[in-house]
């Protein structure tokens, strides 16, 4: 008789932990001007952060290998914006503490299932890419997926019985590797590596093609006080100027 998680899903299916800061301080680097254009206002960043999360979760929910999705956040907007998830309170001690809280929940509730921590800023994520990443991760006690640049991390994983201690932050790919996570051979073009931190990243994501939530958020007109009216039709990346600080 196969092992099962406490949730009733067969062992081998993943519990996915996704941290989410939310609020006006979300995605602060999108507030910085760069080669991709001017920085974005706090209200725009907050809306986009929630849209990124919704698109990330929507892709994960379409992956049969994902049994449960745990979002760690203290933003109440998550409950109404994203259905069919478990919400764990953010302890308020930073990103790694938030991930650790979600992993602790997963280890108690589903001890026989592998666990993965995934960043919530992957608006281009395709279910096939996530499924491929999880399939590769199942071959290693601990594994990681680097970001586009190869210095950061978009996903870390651990099989049942293996400790997973998050080390997100600058240089996280190297830090996770030193901790025993095997870098997976995921192509640089995979949507599993396309996290959005900067305005330039956002422009790239819009050109690549995002999920419905991000696309809908980008098409919303800015407040009249901030200026520009756009004709109907897709909003080009250059229209980010209307949401600038």
Tab-separated table of C-alpha atoms in Angstrom:
chain	number	residue	atom	x	y	z
A	1	UNK	CA	0.000	0.000	0.000
A	2	UNK	CA	1.578	3.328	-1.062
A	3	UNK	CA	2.327	6.004	1.496
A	4	UNK	CA	0.007	8.967	1.500
A	5	UNK	CA	0.358	12.511	2.748
A	6	UNK	CA	-1.856	13.601	5.614
A	7	UNK	CA	-3.805	15.631	3.055
A	8	UNK	CA	-4.755	12.379	1.343
A	9	UNK	CA	-2.574	12.841	-1.739
A	10	UNK	CA	-0.219	10.043	-2.819
A	11	UNK	CA	3.338	10.309	-1.537
A	12	UNK	CA	5.586	11.728	-4.234
A	13	UNK	CA	3.300	14.665	-4.929
A	14	UNK	CA	4.762	18.000	-3.922
A	15	UNK	CA	3.812	20.545	-1.332
A	16	UNK	CA	4.674	23.948	-2.775
A	17	UNK	CA	5.555	26.824	-0.439
A	18	UNK	CA	5.275	30.343	-1.886
A	19	UNK	CA	6.204	33.381	0.239
A	20	UNK	CA	4.428	36.665	-0.461
A	21	UNK	CA	5.237	40.012	1.115
A	22	UNK	CA	2.370	42.054	-0.325
A	23	UNK	CA	1.349	45.570	0.603
A	24	UNK	CA	2.940	48.889	-0.434
A	25	UNK	CA	6.456	47.563	0.219
A	26	UNK	CA	6.108	44.693	-2.262
A	27	UNK	CA	8.544	44.401	-5.177
A	28	UNK	CA	10.474	47.476	-4.069
A	29	UNK	CA	13.041	47.131	-6.854
A	30	UNK	CA	10.294	47.875	-9.377
A	31	UNK	CA	10.317	51.354	-7.869
A	32	UNK	CA	13.827	51.994	-9.170
A	33	UNK	CA	14.327	53.508	-12.589
A	34	UNK	CA	16.545	51.534	-14.924
A	35	UNK	CA	17.236	50.699	-18.536
A	36	UNK	CA	13.714	49.335	-18.837
A	37	UNK	CA	12.095	52.647	-17.891
A	38	UNK	CA	11.101	54.686	-14.838
A	39	UNK	CA	10.278	53.156	-11.475
A	40	UNK	CA	6.702	52.290	-10.533
A	41	UNK	CA	4.508	53.758	-7.810
A	42	UNK	CA	3.862	51.728	-4.614
A	43	UNK	CA	0.202	51.121	-5.492
A	44	UNK	CA	1.166	49.774	-8.909
A	45	UNK	CA	3.877	47.565	-7.435
A	46	UNK	CA	1.434	46.175	-4.878
A	47	UNK	CA	-1.117	45.306	-7.562
A	48	UNK	CA	1.501	43.743	-9.792
A	49	UNK	CA	2.976	41.689	-6.946
A	50	UNK	CA	-0.436	40.153	-6.273
A	51	UNK	CA	-0.933	39.536	-9.997
A	52	UNK	CA	2.485	37.855	-10.250
A	53	UNK	CA	1.539	35.617	-7.335
A	54	UNK	CA	-1.831	34.747	-8.834
A	55	UNK	CA	-0.258	33.773	-12.152
A	56	UNK	CA	2.447	31.742	-10.418
A	57	UNK	CA	-0.125	29.862	-8.358
A	58	UNK	CA	-2.447	29.351	-11.347
A	59	UNK	CA	0.374	27.651	-13.230
A	60	UNK	CA	1.238	25.496	-10.200
A	61	UNK	CA	-2.395	24.455	-9.741
A	62	UNK	CA	-2.346	23.063	-13.283
A	63	UNK	CA	0.550	20.706	-12.452
A	64	UNK	CA	-0.695	17.243	-11.397
A	65	UNK	CA	2.446	16.644	-9.336
A	66	UNK	CA	1.553	19.564	-7.028
A	67	UNK	CA	-0.693	18.392	-4.208
A	68	UNK	CA	-0.876	21.444	-1.943
A	69	UNK	CA	0.099	25.100	-2.275
A	70	UNK	CA	1.019	26.974	0.891
A	71	UNK	CA	1.253	30.750	0.676
A	72	UNK	CA	3.068	32.413	3.560
A	73	UNK	CA	1.843	35.972	3.921
A	74	UNK	CA	0.196	38.492	6.215
A	75	UNK	CA	-1.559	40.257	3.332
A	76	UNK	CA	-5.328	39.556	3.633
A	77	UNK	CA	-5.760	40.252	-0.092
A	78	UNK	CA	-4.349	36.792	-0.769
A	79	UNK	CA	-7.421	35.063	0.648
A	80	UNK	CA	-9.834	36.738	-1.740
A	81	UNK	CA	-7.538	36.875	-4.771
A	82	UNK	CA	-6.317	33.282	-4.881
A	83	UNK	CA	-8.564	30.243	-4.300
A	84	UNK	CA	-7.688	26.737	-3.158
A	85	UNK	CA	-4.533	27.474	-1.202
A	86	UNK	CA	-3.406	27.159	2.405
A	87	UNK	CA	-2.447	30.474	4.005
A	88	UNK	CA	0.209	30.423	6.729
A	89	UNK	CA	0.934	33.606	8.666
A	90	UNK	CA	4.203	35.320	7.862
A	91	UNK	CA	6.252	35.527	11.072
A	92	UNK	CA	7.532	38.928	9.936
A	93	UNK	CA	11.243	38.170	10.129
A	94	UNK	CA	12.081	38.336	6.435
A	95	UNK	CA	11.864	36.137	3.356
A	96	UNK	CA	13.779	33.140	4.658
A	97	UNK	CA	11.796	33.033	7.894
A	98	UNK	CA	8.581	33.116	5.834
A	99	UNK	CA	9.741	30.195	3.706
A	100	UNK	CA	10.815	28.284	6.818
A	101	UNK	CA	7.339	28.754	8.324
A	102	UNK	CA	5.723	27.301	5.217
A	103	UNK	CA	8.158	24.398	5.107
A	104	UNK	CA	7.467	23.647	8.786
A	105	UNK	CA	3.736	23.478	8.032
A	106	UNK	CA	4.402	21.175	5.094
A	107	UNK	CA	6.627	18.842	7.102
A	108	UNK	CA	3.997	18.482	9.834
A	109	UNK	CA	0.964	18.122	7.579
A	110	UNK	CA	2.538	16.106	4.749
A	111	UNK	CA	5.676	14.426	6.085
A	112	UNK	CA	5.866	11.838	3.306
A	113	UNK	CA	5.694	14.375	0.486
A	114	UNK	CA	8.597	16.284	-1.064
A	115	UNK	CA	8.535	20.036	-0.532
A	116	UNK	CA	9.515	22.907	-2.804
A	117	UNK	CA	9.818	26.619	-2.072
A	118	UNK	CA	8.986	28.714	-5.121
A	119	UNK	CA	9.235	32.467	-5.530
A	120	UNK	CA	5.891	34.121	-6.259
A	121	UNK	CA	7.155	36.489	-8.955
A	122	UNK	CA	6.995	34.218	-12.004
A	123	UNK	CA	4.176	35.748	-14.084
A	124	UNK	CA	5.250	33.892	-17.249
A	125	UNK	CA	5.359	30.474	-15.555
A	126	UNK	CA	4.066	27.586	-17.659
A	127	UNK	CA	2.815	24.387	-15.995
A	128	UNK	CA	5.011	22.239	-18.242
A	129	UNK	CA	8.139	24.084	-17.123
A	130	UNK	CA	7.279	23.697	-13.437
A	131	UNK	CA	6.422	20.027	-13.931
A	132	UNK	CA	9.762	19.451	-15.674
A	133	UNK	CA	11.613	21.201	-12.847
A	134	UNK	CA	9.884	19.135	-10.178
A	135	UNK	CA	10.508	15.960	-12.147
A	136	UNK	CA	14.237	16.714	-12.274
A	137	UNK	CA	14.261	17.684	-8.594
A	138	UNK	CA	12.757	14.321	-7.635
A	139	UNK	CA	16.088	12.721	-8.569
A	140	UNK	CA	18.048	14.610	-5.897
A	141	UNK	CA	17.758	14.841	-2.100
A	142	UNK	CA	18.003	18.631	-2.436
A	143	UNK	CA	17.924	20.702	-5.600
A	144	UNK	CA	17.578	24.271	-6.860
A	145	UNK	CA	16.605	26.186	-9.971
A	146	UNK	CA	18.727	29.299	-10.645
A	147	UNK	CA	17.185	32.531	-11.842
A	148	UNK	CA	17.809	33.894	-15.330
A	149	UNK	CA	21.184	35.363	-14.384
A	150	UNK	CA	22.348	32.276	-12.527
A	151	UNK	CA	23.069	34.118	-9.278
A	152	UNK	CA	19.664	34.035	-7.618
A	153	UNK	CA	17.208	31.192	-7.010
A	154	UNK	CA	13.596	30.709	-8.061
A	155	UNK	CA	13.006	27.282	-6.500
A	156	UNK	CA	14.591	25.011	-3.893
A	157	UNK	CA	13.437	21.483	-3.174
A	158	UNK	CA	13.932	18.670	-0.689
A	159	UNK	CA	12.725	15.096	-0.619
A	160	UNK	CA	10.974	13.680	2.471
A	161	UNK	CA	13.268	13.485	5.449
A	162	UNK	CA	15.732	15.999	4.010
A	163	UNK	CA	16.177	19.357	5.703
A	164	UNK	CA	15.393	22.429	3.652
A	165	UNK	CA	16.839	25.671	5.026
A	166	UNK	CA	16.183	28.641	2.721
A	167	UNK	CA	19.004	30.994	1.862
A	168	UNK	CA	17.269	33.438	-0.453
A	169	UNK	CA	18.895	36.819	-0.987
A	170	UNK	CA	21.927	38.134	-2.881
A	171	UNK	CA	24.049	35.252	-4.133
A	172	UNK	CA	21.418	32.700	-3.127
A	173	UNK	CA	22.283	30.242	-5.895
A	174	UNK	CA	25.794	29.809	-4.521
A	175	UNK	CA	24.507	29.759	-0.930
A	176	UNK	CA	21.958	27.053	-1.696
A	177	UNK	CA	24.568	25.048	-3.607
A	178	UNK	CA	26.916	25.169	-0.621
A	179	UNK	CA	24.037	23.912	1.517
A	180	UNK	CA	23.752	20.799	-0.633
A	181	UNK	CA	21.161	21.765	-3.243
A	182	UNK	CA	22.051	20.477	-6.699
A	183	UNK	CA	21.571	23.078	-9.477
A	184	UNK	CA	19.179	21.563	-11.997
A	185	UNK	CA	19.915	21.760	-15.751
A	186	UNK	CA	16.898	23.959	-16.489
A	187	UNK	CA	17.288	25.961	-19.685
A	188	UNK	CA	17.815	29.706	-19.262
A	189	UNK	CA	14.732	30.343	-21.394
A	190	UNK	CA	12.502	28.250	-19.118
A	191	UNK	CA	9.685	30.261	-17.564
A	192	UNK	CA	10.681	28.684	-14.243
A	193	UNK	CA	13.726	30.983	-14.288
A	194	UNK	CA	11.988	34.200	-15.362
A	195	UNK	CA	11.391	35.985	-12.061
A	196	UNK	CA	10.548	39.693	-12.132
A	197	UNK	CA	12.485	42.021	-9.848
A	198	UNK	CA	13.168	45.104	-11.983
A	199	UNK	CA	11.360	47.196	-14.575
A	200	UNK	CA	13.600	45.650	-17.210
A	201	UNK	CA	12.528	42.189	-16.027
A	202	UNK	CA	8.907	43.273	-16.278
A	203	UNK	CA	9.352	44.499	-19.840
A	204	UNK	CA	10.932	41.169	-20.755
A	205	UNK	CA	8.047	39.305	-19.151
A	206	UNK	CA	5.474	41.351	-21.051
A	207	UNK	CA	7.246	40.615	-24.327
A	208	UNK	CA	7.476	36.912	-23.450
A	209	UNK	CA	3.832	36.686	-22.448
A	210	UNK	CA	2.434	36.647	-18.918
A	211	UNK	CA	-0.522	34.992	-17.291
A	212	UNK	CA	-3.991	36.510	-17.283
A	213	UNK	CA	-3.699	38.276	-13.924
A	214	UNK	CA	-0.563	40.229	-14.799
A	215	UNK	CA	-1.859	41.029	-18.263
A	216	UNK	CA	-5.158	42.292	-16.849
A	217	UNK	CA	-3.372	44.415	-14.241
A	218	UNK	CA	-1.166	46.006	-16.896
A	219	UNK	CA	-4.199	46.859	-19.025
A	220	UNK	CA	-5.930	48.758	-16.225
A	221	UNK	CA	-5.788	52.515	-16.856
A	222	UNK	CA	-3.745	54.562	-14.399
A	223	UNK	CA	-5.463	57.080	-12.091
A	224	UNK	CA	-6.396	60.226	-14.011
A	225	UNK	CA	-4.122	62.324	-11.816
A	226	UNK	CA	-1.123	60.439	-13.112
A	227	UNK	CA	-1.841	61.117	-16.636
A	228	UNK	CA	-1.904	59.186	-19.805
A	229	UNK	CA	-4.978	57.755	-21.521
A	230	UNK	CA	-4.423	54.735	-23.736
A	231	UNK	CA	-6.512	53.574	-26.628
A	232	UNK	CA	-8.056	50.134	-26.391
A	233	UNK	CA	-5.825	47.166	-27.053
A	234	UNK	CA	-2.772	45.644	-25.397
A	235	UNK	CA	-0.708	48.028	-23.324
A	236	UNK	CA	2.886	48.106	-24.619
A	237	UNK	CA	5.755	47.929	-22.132
A	238	UNK	CA	6.465	51.607	-22.763
A	239	UNK	CA	3.123	52.370	-21.148
A	240	UNK	CA	4.764	51.600	-17.826
A	241	UNK	CA	5.626	55.296	-17.774
A	242	UNK	CA	2.020	55.988	-16.772
A	243	UNK	CA	2.596	54.053	-13.569
A	244	UNK	CA	5.884	55.718	-12.747
A	245	UNK	CA	6.621	57.380	-9.448
